Short mmCIF file of C-alpha atoms and ligand atoms in Angstrom, two decimals:
data_model
loop_
_atom_site.label_atom_id
_atom_site.label_comp_id
_atom_site.label_asym_id
_atom_site.label_seq_id
_atom_site.Cartn_x
_atom_site.Cartn_y
_atom_site.Cartn_z
CA MET A 1 -2.66 29.71 13.67
CA SER A 2 0.81 29.49 14.44
CA ILE A 3 2.58 26.33 14.68
CA LYS A 4 5.10 25.55 17.17
CA LYS A 5 4.54 22.03 17.30
CA ILE A 6 3.67 18.91 14.87
CA ALA A 7 3.74 15.37 15.36
CA ILE A 8 3.79 13.12 12.02
CA THR A 9 2.34 9.19 13.02
CA THR A 10 2.19 6.52 10.24
CA GLY A 11 -0.44 3.91 10.11
CA GLY A 12 -1.27 1.03 8.29
CA GLY A 13 0.57 -1.71 5.85
CA ASP A 14 4.07 -0.12 5.89
CA ALA A 15 5.47 0.60 2.52
CA PRO A 16 9.03 1.70 0.95
CA GLY A 17 9.30 5.35 1.20
CA LEU A 18 8.14 6.32 4.69
CA ASN A 19 12.05 6.55 6.33
CA GLY A 20 11.83 9.03 3.21
CA VAL A 21 8.52 10.93 4.59
CA ILE A 22 9.20 11.22 7.87
CA ARG A 23 13.12 12.87 6.79
CA ALA A 24 11.07 15.63 4.59
CA VAL A 25 8.51 16.41 7.66
CA THR A 26 11.09 16.69 10.03
CA LEU A 27 13.55 18.88 7.91
CA ALA A 28 10.62 21.35 6.67
CA ALA A 29 9.30 21.41 9.88
CA CYS A 30 12.41 21.50 12.15
CA ARG A 31 13.70 24.96 8.79
CA ARG A 32 10.50 26.01 10.10
CA GLY A 33 12.11 26.35 14.00
CA TRP A 34 8.59 23.82 14.58
CA GLU A 35 9.50 20.88 16.99
CA CYS A 36 8.08 17.92 15.63
CA VAL A 37 7.66 14.65 17.61
CA GLY A 38 6.61 10.71 16.56
CA ILE A 39 4.58 8.94 17.70
CA ARG A 40 5.04 5.35 17.94
CA HIS A 41 3.27 2.33 16.17
CA GLY A 42 0.27 4.56 14.63
CA PHE A 43 -1.13 5.67 17.39
CA ASP A 44 -0.44 3.76 20.08
CA GLY A 45 2.42 5.71 21.26
CA ILE A 46 -0.96 8.25 22.39
CA LEU A 47 -3.23 6.24 23.15
CA HIS A 48 -0.99 3.61 25.56
CA ALA A 49 1.69 5.79 25.63
CA ASP A 50 2.65 4.36 29.45
CA GLU A 51 3.02 1.12 27.46
CA PHE A 52 7.01 2.57 25.63
CA GLU A 53 9.78 2.57 27.05
CA ASP A 54 10.13 5.97 25.42
CA GLY A 55 6.96 6.95 26.50
CA GLY A 56 5.91 6.56 22.85
CA THR A 57 6.45 9.32 21.54
CA ILE A 58 10.13 9.85 19.92
CA ALA A 59 11.81 13.24 19.14
CA LEU A 60 12.72 14.05 15.35
CA THR A 61 14.90 16.33 14.72
CA PRO A 62 17.05 16.93 11.30
CA SER A 63 19.96 14.66 13.35
CA ARG A 64 17.49 11.96 14.38
CA VAL A 65 16.83 11.09 11.05
CA ARG A 66 19.60 12.21 9.53
CA GLY A 67 20.28 8.77 7.01
CA ILE A 68 17.49 7.14 7.25
CA GLY A 69 15.65 8.08 2.90
CA HIS A 70 17.22 5.28 1.54
CA LEU A 71 15.66 2.97 4.15
CA GLY A 72 12.67 0.20 4.56
CA GLY A 73 10.13 0.11 7.15
CA THR A 74 9.06 3.03 8.93
CA ILE A 75 11.18 3.83 12.33
CA LEU A 76 8.45 5.00 14.02
CA GLY A 77 6.37 1.77 13.82
CA THR A 78 3.48 1.14 12.39
CA THR A 79 0.22 -0.93 12.73
CA ASN A 80 -3.26 -1.49 10.45
CA ARG A 81 -5.18 -2.13 13.84
CA GLY A 82 -5.08 0.67 16.13
CA ASN A 83 -8.18 2.82 15.07
CA PRO A 84 -8.58 4.83 18.08
CA PHE A 85 -12.40 5.28 17.33
CA SER A 86 -13.21 1.79 17.11
CA TYR A 87 -9.74 0.06 18.48
CA ARG A 88 -9.80 -3.28 20.67
CA VAL A 89 -10.25 -3.52 23.81
CA ALA A 90 -8.93 -6.57 25.63
CA LEU A 91 -11.10 -6.63 29.18
CA PRO A 92 -10.81 -7.80 32.61
CA ASP A 93 -12.16 -11.24 31.43
CA GLY A 94 -9.39 -11.84 29.13
CA THR A 95 -12.35 -10.78 26.13
CA PHE A 96 -11.96 -8.32 23.71
CA GLU A 97 -14.43 -5.45 22.49
CA ILE A 98 -14.47 -2.60 20.43
CA GLN A 99 -14.57 1.14 22.17
CA ASN A 100 -14.12 4.77 20.66
CA ILE A 101 -11.22 5.65 22.59
CA SER A 102 -10.28 9.09 20.75
CA ASP A 103 -10.85 11.13 23.64
CA ARG A 104 -7.42 9.45 24.89
CA LEU A 105 -5.66 10.46 21.63
CA LEU A 106 -7.13 14.41 21.76
CA LYS A 107 -6.02 14.32 25.49
CA GLY A 108 -2.52 13.41 24.43
CA PHE A 109 -2.42 16.02 22.11
CA GLN A 110 -3.59 18.71 24.04
CA ASP A 111 -0.67 17.08 27.21
CA LEU A 112 1.47 16.94 24.46
CA GLU A 113 1.07 20.72 22.99
CA ILE A 114 0.81 19.07 19.15
CA ASP A 115 -0.82 21.65 17.38
CA ALA A 116 -1.06 20.21 14.86
CA LEU A 117 -0.44 15.96 13.21
CA VAL A 118 1.17 14.79 9.58
CA ALA A 119 -0.92 11.28 9.22
CA ILE A 120 1.19 9.12 6.35
CA GLY A 121 -1.04 6.18 5.64
CA GLY A 122 -3.73 3.95 2.99
CA ASP A 123 -7.30 4.86 2.81
CA GLY A 124 -7.59 3.37 6.40
CA THR A 125 -5.54 6.13 7.75
CA MET A 126 -6.54 8.67 5.87
CA GLU A 127 -10.39 7.73 6.99
CA ILE A 128 -9.19 8.32 10.71
CA ALA A 129 -7.30 11.03 10.15
CA CYS A 130 -10.90 12.90 8.30
CA GLN A 131 -12.25 12.00 11.58
CA VAL A 132 -9.53 13.20 13.73
CA ALA A 133 -10.23 16.46 11.76
CA GLU A 134 -13.81 16.16 12.73
CA LEU A 135 -11.91 15.99 17.23
CA GLY A 136 -10.74 19.78 16.21
CA ILE A 137 -6.83 18.86 15.47
CA THR A 138 -5.42 20.12 12.53
CA VAL A 139 -4.29 17.23 10.22
CA VAL A 140 -2.43 16.78 6.81
CA GLY A 141 -2.35 13.17 5.00
CA VAL A 142 0.28 11.98 2.78
CA PRO A 143 -0.81 9.01 0.76
CA LYS A 144 0.75 5.81 0.80
CA THR A 145 0.42 2.92 0.30
CA ILE A 146 2.27 -0.03 -2.34
CA ASP A 147 -1.56 -1.20 -3.86
CA ASN A 148 -1.62 2.50 -5.30
CA ASP A 149 -5.74 3.22 -4.78
CA LEU A 150 -5.91 5.71 -3.04
CA ASP A 151 -7.90 8.60 -4.83
CA GLY A 152 -6.58 12.18 -5.42
CA THR A 153 -3.43 10.72 -5.93
CA ILE A 154 -1.79 9.39 -10.43
CA ALA A 155 0.61 7.96 -7.46
CA THR A 156 1.12 6.72 -4.09
CA PHE A 157 4.88 6.03 -2.39
CA GLY A 158 5.82 2.32 -1.87
CA PHE A 159 4.00 1.19 -5.67
CA ASP A 160 6.88 2.53 -7.81
CA THR A 161 9.15 0.05 -5.45
CA ALA A 162 6.85 -3.28 -5.28
CA VAL A 163 6.54 -3.31 -9.44
CA SER A 164 9.91 -2.84 -10.09
CA PHE A 165 10.32 -6.03 -7.55
CA ALA A 166 7.46 -8.07 -9.19
CA THR A 167 9.43 -7.67 -12.41
CA GLU A 168 12.22 -8.30 -11.32
CA ALA A 169 10.29 -11.57 -9.55
CA ILE A 170 9.20 -11.87 -13.41
CA ASP A 171 12.19 -12.01 -15.32
CA ARG A 172 13.88 -14.42 -13.21
CA LEU A 173 10.42 -16.84 -13.33
CA HIS A 174 11.33 -16.75 -17.25
CA THR A 175 14.15 -18.57 -17.28
CA THR A 176 13.21 -21.24 -14.91
CA GLY A 177 9.92 -21.56 -16.60
CA ALA A 178 11.33 -21.45 -19.87
CA SER A 179 13.82 -24.45 -18.79
CA HIS A 180 11.45 -26.28 -17.30
CA ASN A 181 8.86 -26.34 -19.47
CA ARG A 182 6.02 -25.42 -16.91
CA VAL A 183 3.99 -22.95 -16.19
CA MET A 184 5.00 -20.06 -13.28
CA ILE A 185 2.66 -18.33 -12.05
CA VAL A 186 3.34 -15.12 -9.66
CA GLU A 187 1.30 -13.74 -7.34
CA VAL A 188 1.69 -9.85 -5.91
CA MET A 189 -0.72 -7.89 -3.41
CA GLY A 190 -2.57 -5.12 -4.76
CA ARG A 191 -5.84 -6.04 -2.85
CA HIS A 192 -8.90 -5.09 -4.68
CA ALA A 193 -6.66 -3.30 -7.41
CA GLY A 194 -5.03 -4.85 -10.04
CA TRP A 195 -2.13 -1.90 -10.28
CA ILE A 196 0.99 -4.06 -9.14
CA ALA A 197 0.22 -7.35 -11.08
CA LEU A 198 -0.65 -5.21 -14.34
CA GLU A 199 1.59 -3.04 -14.44
CA ALA A 200 4.48 -5.49 -13.35
CA GLY A 201 3.21 -7.96 -15.48
CA LEU A 202 3.39 -5.68 -18.61
CA ALA A 203 6.64 -4.60 -18.03
CA GLY A 204 8.16 -8.45 -17.52
CA SER A 205 6.48 -9.82 -20.39
CA ALA A 206 3.91 -12.08 -18.26
CA ASP A 207 1.37 -14.46 -21.27
CA VAL A 208 -1.19 -13.95 -19.01
CA ILE A 209 -2.20 -11.13 -16.04
CA LEU A 210 -4.82 -11.53 -13.96
CA ILE A 211 -6.94 -8.66 -11.84
CA PRO A 212 -9.92 -8.22 -9.56
CA GLU A 213 -11.48 -5.02 -12.36
CA ILE A 214 -11.13 -8.37 -15.42
CA PRO A 215 -13.19 -10.73 -13.59
CA PHE A 216 -11.16 -14.02 -15.59
CA ASP A 217 -12.75 -17.18 -17.06
CA LEU A 218 -10.25 -20.46 -16.57
CA ALA A 219 -10.58 -21.53 -19.79
CA LYS A 220 -9.59 -18.99 -21.98
CA VAL A 221 -5.82 -19.46 -19.52
CA ALA A 222 -6.24 -22.96 -20.28
CA GLU A 223 -6.09 -22.01 -23.89
CA LYS A 224 -3.82 -18.66 -23.90
CA VAL A 225 -0.95 -21.59 -22.95
CA ASN A 226 -2.02 -23.99 -24.91
CA GLN A 227 -1.80 -21.76 -28.35
CA ARG A 228 2.03 -20.73 -26.70
CA ASN A 229 2.69 -24.59 -26.11
CA ALA A 230 1.29 -25.31 -29.68
CA THR A 231 4.11 -22.26 -31.17
CA ASN A 232 7.00 -24.02 -29.71
CA ARG A 233 7.07 -21.70 -26.71
CA ASN A 234 6.74 -24.87 -24.55
CA PHE A 235 6.31 -22.41 -21.04
CA SER A 236 4.40 -19.44 -19.45
CA ILE A 237 4.30 -17.07 -17.58
CA ILE A 238 0.89 -16.04 -15.24
CA SER A 239 0.80 -12.49 -13.18
CA VAL A 240 -2.07 -13.10 -10.63
CA ALA A 241 -4.01 -10.42 -8.27
CA GLU A 242 -4.26 -11.22 -4.90
CA GLY A 243 -7.64 -10.21 -5.19
CA ALA A 244 -8.41 -11.49 -9.04
CA LEU A 245 -11.54 -13.66 -8.97
CA PRO A 246 -12.98 -16.32 -11.43
CA ILE A 247 -15.87 -15.17 -13.67
CA GLY A 248 -18.88 -15.60 -10.89
CA GLY A 249 -16.51 -16.71 -8.34
CA GLU A 250 -15.25 -15.13 -4.82
CA ALA A 251 -11.78 -13.69 -4.34
CA SER A 252 -9.20 -15.96 -2.35
CA TYR A 253 -9.04 -15.26 1.41
CA ARG A 254 -6.44 -16.73 4.10
CA THR A 255 -7.03 -16.25 7.65
CA THR A 256 -4.43 -16.02 10.00
CA GLY A 257 -5.16 -14.96 13.29
CA GLY A 258 -8.56 -15.20 13.17
CA ILE A 259 -7.65 -12.28 10.21
CA ALA A 260 -8.78 -12.82 7.28
CA ASN A 261 -6.63 -11.70 4.01
CA LEU A 262 -6.73 -11.37 0.41
CA GLY A 263 -4.19 -14.92 -0.67
CA GLY A 264 -4.04 -18.28 -1.85
CA LEU A 265 -5.59 -17.22 -5.25
CA GLY A 266 -2.13 -18.06 -7.64
CA GLU A 267 -2.85 -21.64 -5.73
CA TRP A 268 -6.25 -22.32 -6.67
CA VAL A 269 -5.78 -20.84 -10.11
CA ALA A 270 -2.85 -23.39 -10.60
CA GLU A 271 -4.78 -26.67 -8.66
CA ASN A 272 -7.68 -25.51 -11.21
CA LEU A 273 -5.21 -25.38 -14.12
CA ARG A 274 -3.74 -28.27 -13.88
CA PRO A 275 -6.70 -31.00 -15.91
CA LEU A 276 -6.15 -28.15 -18.29
CA VAL A 277 -2.66 -27.85 -19.53
CA PRO A 278 -0.17 -30.22 -20.06
CA ASN A 279 2.05 -28.71 -18.35
CA GLN A 280 3.83 -28.84 -14.60
CA ILE A 281 2.75 -25.63 -12.72
CA ARG A 282 4.33 -23.90 -10.01
CA THR A 283 2.92 -20.74 -7.85
CA VAL A 284 4.86 -18.17 -6.40
CA VAL A 285 3.57 -16.06 -4.15
CA LEU A 286 6.04 -12.28 -2.94
CA GLY A 287 3.63 -10.94 -0.37
CA HIS A 288 5.90 -9.07 1.68
CA LEU A 289 8.95 -8.93 0.01
CA LEU A 290 6.99 -6.25 -2.36
CA ARG A 291 6.19 -3.85 0.72
CA GLY A 292 10.50 -4.75 1.93
CA GLY A 293 13.75 -3.17 0.71
CA SER A 294 15.08 0.20 0.07
CA PRO A 295 12.75 2.44 -1.83
CA SER A 296 12.88 3.64 -5.89
CA SER A 297 14.50 6.47 -6.68
CA ARG A 298 10.66 7.63 -8.03
CA ASP A 299 9.69 6.33 -4.73
CA ARG A 300 11.67 8.12 -2.93
CA LEU A 301 11.20 11.86 -4.76
CA LEU A 302 7.48 11.46 -4.26
CA ALA A 303 8.72 11.36 -0.36
CA LEU A 304 10.45 13.87 -0.50
CA ARG A 305 8.19 16.14 -2.16
CA PHE A 306 4.89 14.76 -0.46
CA GLY A 307 6.31 15.76 2.43
CA THR A 308 7.64 18.80 1.84
CA ALA A 309 3.92 19.49 0.86
CA ALA A 310 2.97 17.92 3.81
CA VAL A 311 4.89 21.30 5.23
CA ARG A 312 3.63 23.28 3.54
CA ALA A 313 0.27 22.73 3.82
CA LEU A 314 0.41 23.27 6.93
CA GLU A 315 2.35 26.42 7.27
CA ALA A 316 -0.17 27.78 4.35
CA GLY A 317 -3.80 27.46 7.00
CA LYS A 318 -4.35 24.31 5.20
CA LYS A 319 -5.88 21.35 6.80
CA GLY A 320 -8.34 18.22 5.89
CA VAL A 321 -6.42 17.41 2.91
CA MET A 322 -4.02 15.15 1.28
CA VAL A 323 -0.80 15.77 -0.61
CA GLY A 324 -1.82 14.12 -3.60
CA LEU A 325 0.16 13.74 -7.26
CA ASN A 326 -1.50 15.49 -10.45
CA PRO A 327 2.05 15.91 -12.52
CA PRO A 328 4.06 18.10 -12.56
CA GLU A 329 2.45 19.47 -9.31
CA ILE A 330 1.45 18.36 -6.30
CA HIS A 331 -1.93 19.08 -5.05
CA TYR A 332 -4.11 18.99 -1.68
CA VAL A 333 -7.69 17.37 -2.02
CA PRO A 334 -9.82 17.19 1.00
CA LEU A 335 -9.69 14.07 2.80
CA GLU A 336 -13.56 13.13 2.30
CA GLU A 337 -12.87 13.02 -1.16
CA ALA A 338 -9.69 10.92 -0.94
CA THR A 339 -11.69 8.44 0.84
CA ARG A 340 -14.70 8.15 -0.93
CA LYS A 341 -13.58 5.46 -3.80
CA MET A 342 -11.17 3.22 -4.52
CA LYS A 343 -8.85 3.84 -7.19
CA LEU A 344 -9.03 1.20 -9.27
CA VAL A 345 -7.64 0.28 -12.78
CA PRO A 346 -10.13 1.33 -15.39
CA VAL A 347 -10.71 -1.58 -17.59
CA ASP A 348 -10.78 0.32 -20.66
CA CYS A 349 -7.46 2.04 -19.87
CA ASP A 350 -4.78 2.02 -22.36
CA MET A 351 -2.71 -0.53 -19.94
CA ILE A 352 -5.13 -3.29 -21.26
CA GLN A 353 -5.35 -1.82 -24.29
CA THR A 354 -1.26 -2.57 -24.60
CA ALA A 355 -1.68 -6.01 -23.45
CA GLU A 356 -4.21 -6.64 -25.09
CA ASP A 357 -2.44 -5.52 -28.42
CA LEU A 358 0.27 -7.77 -27.62
CA GLY A 359 -1.17 -10.45 -27.34
CA THR A 360 -1.55 -10.65 -23.51
CA CYS A 361 -4.74 -12.85 -21.66
CA MET A 362 -6.45 -10.45 -19.08
CA GLY A 363 -8.52 -13.04 -19.31
CA ARG A 364 -11.38 -12.98 -21.30
O1 F6P B 401 -2.47 -2.70 1.54
C1 F6P B 401 -0.93 -3.05 1.82
C2 F6P B 401 -0.66 -4.37 1.36
O2 F6P B 401 -0.08 -5.40 1.67
C3 F6P B 401 -1.58 -5.17 0.56
O3 F6P B 401 -1.64 -4.85 -0.11
C4 F6P B 401 -2.14 -6.93 1.46
O4 F6P B 401 -3.38 -7.03 0.43
C5 F6P B 401 -2.23 -6.17 2.51
O5 F6P B 401 -1.71 -5.36 3.23
C6 F6P B 401 -1.34 -6.99 3.65
O6 F6P B 401 -2.33 -6.95 4.84
P1 F6P B 401 -0.89 -7.75 6.09
O7 F6P B 401 -0.06 -6.60 6.19
O8 F6P B 401 -2.17 -7.14 7.28
O9 F6P B 401 -0.41 -8.79 5.99
#
C-alpha cells in the first residue's frame, strides 16, 4: 500500500521526549511527501471530534513542529482514560458505562483518509495499538515511559530525564539531611518496576534503595541507618520506588477522584521506621515532577531515532510492530511481544550487585 497520509497519537501519561517524536515523525513523513495529522488527547480527537474547536486533529507540518523538540509534555495532549475498546461513556441518567466504541475510531480513520498510525505511548497504548491493528489499520508503535518497564526495548524515552531529575533531588537531600542528622526518604514513580529508584539511588549514593522486585524488611533498613549513626554518619538517604512493598505486605495506593494510584509508601516507611531509629525523618515525593520539564539529551536523541525509525518502518511496509532500542541498532518487535510482560529489574542484575557491593541496603 502506498502511504499518503499518516496520523500520530500520544497516549497514557506524558513523558519528556514526546514532542521530539512528533517532530521527527512529521519531518520524516513530510520529506516523503506524506501528509501528517496529530490526533488530540489520545484518540479523543477522533472519538469526540465535535467537542474540539479545531475538529480534534491538527495538521502537522514542518513549520508546526518547529522549535518543540526541547519542550516537555505533548503538543497533542494525552489521556490515560481514552481506550476506545473500553471507553467510559456517560449515560443520560448521569451514570457511566464501559463500552467498546472502536467502530467510531475506524470510521474516523476512513473519513479522514488516514493510511497509517504512529502510536506513541507506554504498555497501555501499545496494547490499544495491537487492537487497533486488528481493526485493519496499519500501526507502528513508539515506546515511551519514564518507568522504563516496556519489554522489547532496552530503553524508553523519558526515563533518562526522570533519573537525572531524581538524582539531582537526592544530591540536594544529602546536604539538608546531613545538616539535621535526619533520614531523608525520597519516593519516586515507576509503577511496579524499580528502575528509577535503583538508578537514581545508585547515581545519588542513597544508603538504602527499596524497589518492588525485592520486598523489603524494615528491620534491615533500620539496621543500616543505625550502623551509619554508629560510625558518625548521622544521616541517611532512602530511595523508595512507589511500587515497593514490605515482605508479606501490600503495595501502597492512594485514591484520587475514585481512581487508585500507587503512592504513599515513603510516608509508610517514615511512620514505621520512626520507632526503630533515633533520627528525625522527612519524606519527599517527587511525583509528576519526574515527568515535567525538558528532555535530557539522551531522551531527545532516542525520540528522534524512534520517530524517524517509525516512518522508515511504514515506508518498508511494516505493520503491527513497535520500534525498540537494541544497541547500537533500532529494531522492530511485534506489538504483542512488546506487551506480553512488564520489564522489571532482574534481581540478580549487576546494578543490584553493584549497590550491595557498595554497602547500599536493598532492604534484604
Ligand atoms: O506510567 C507513568 C506514571 O508516571 C507512573 O510512574 C505513575 O505511577 C503513573 O504514571 C501516574 O499516573 P497519573 O498520571 O494518572 O497520575
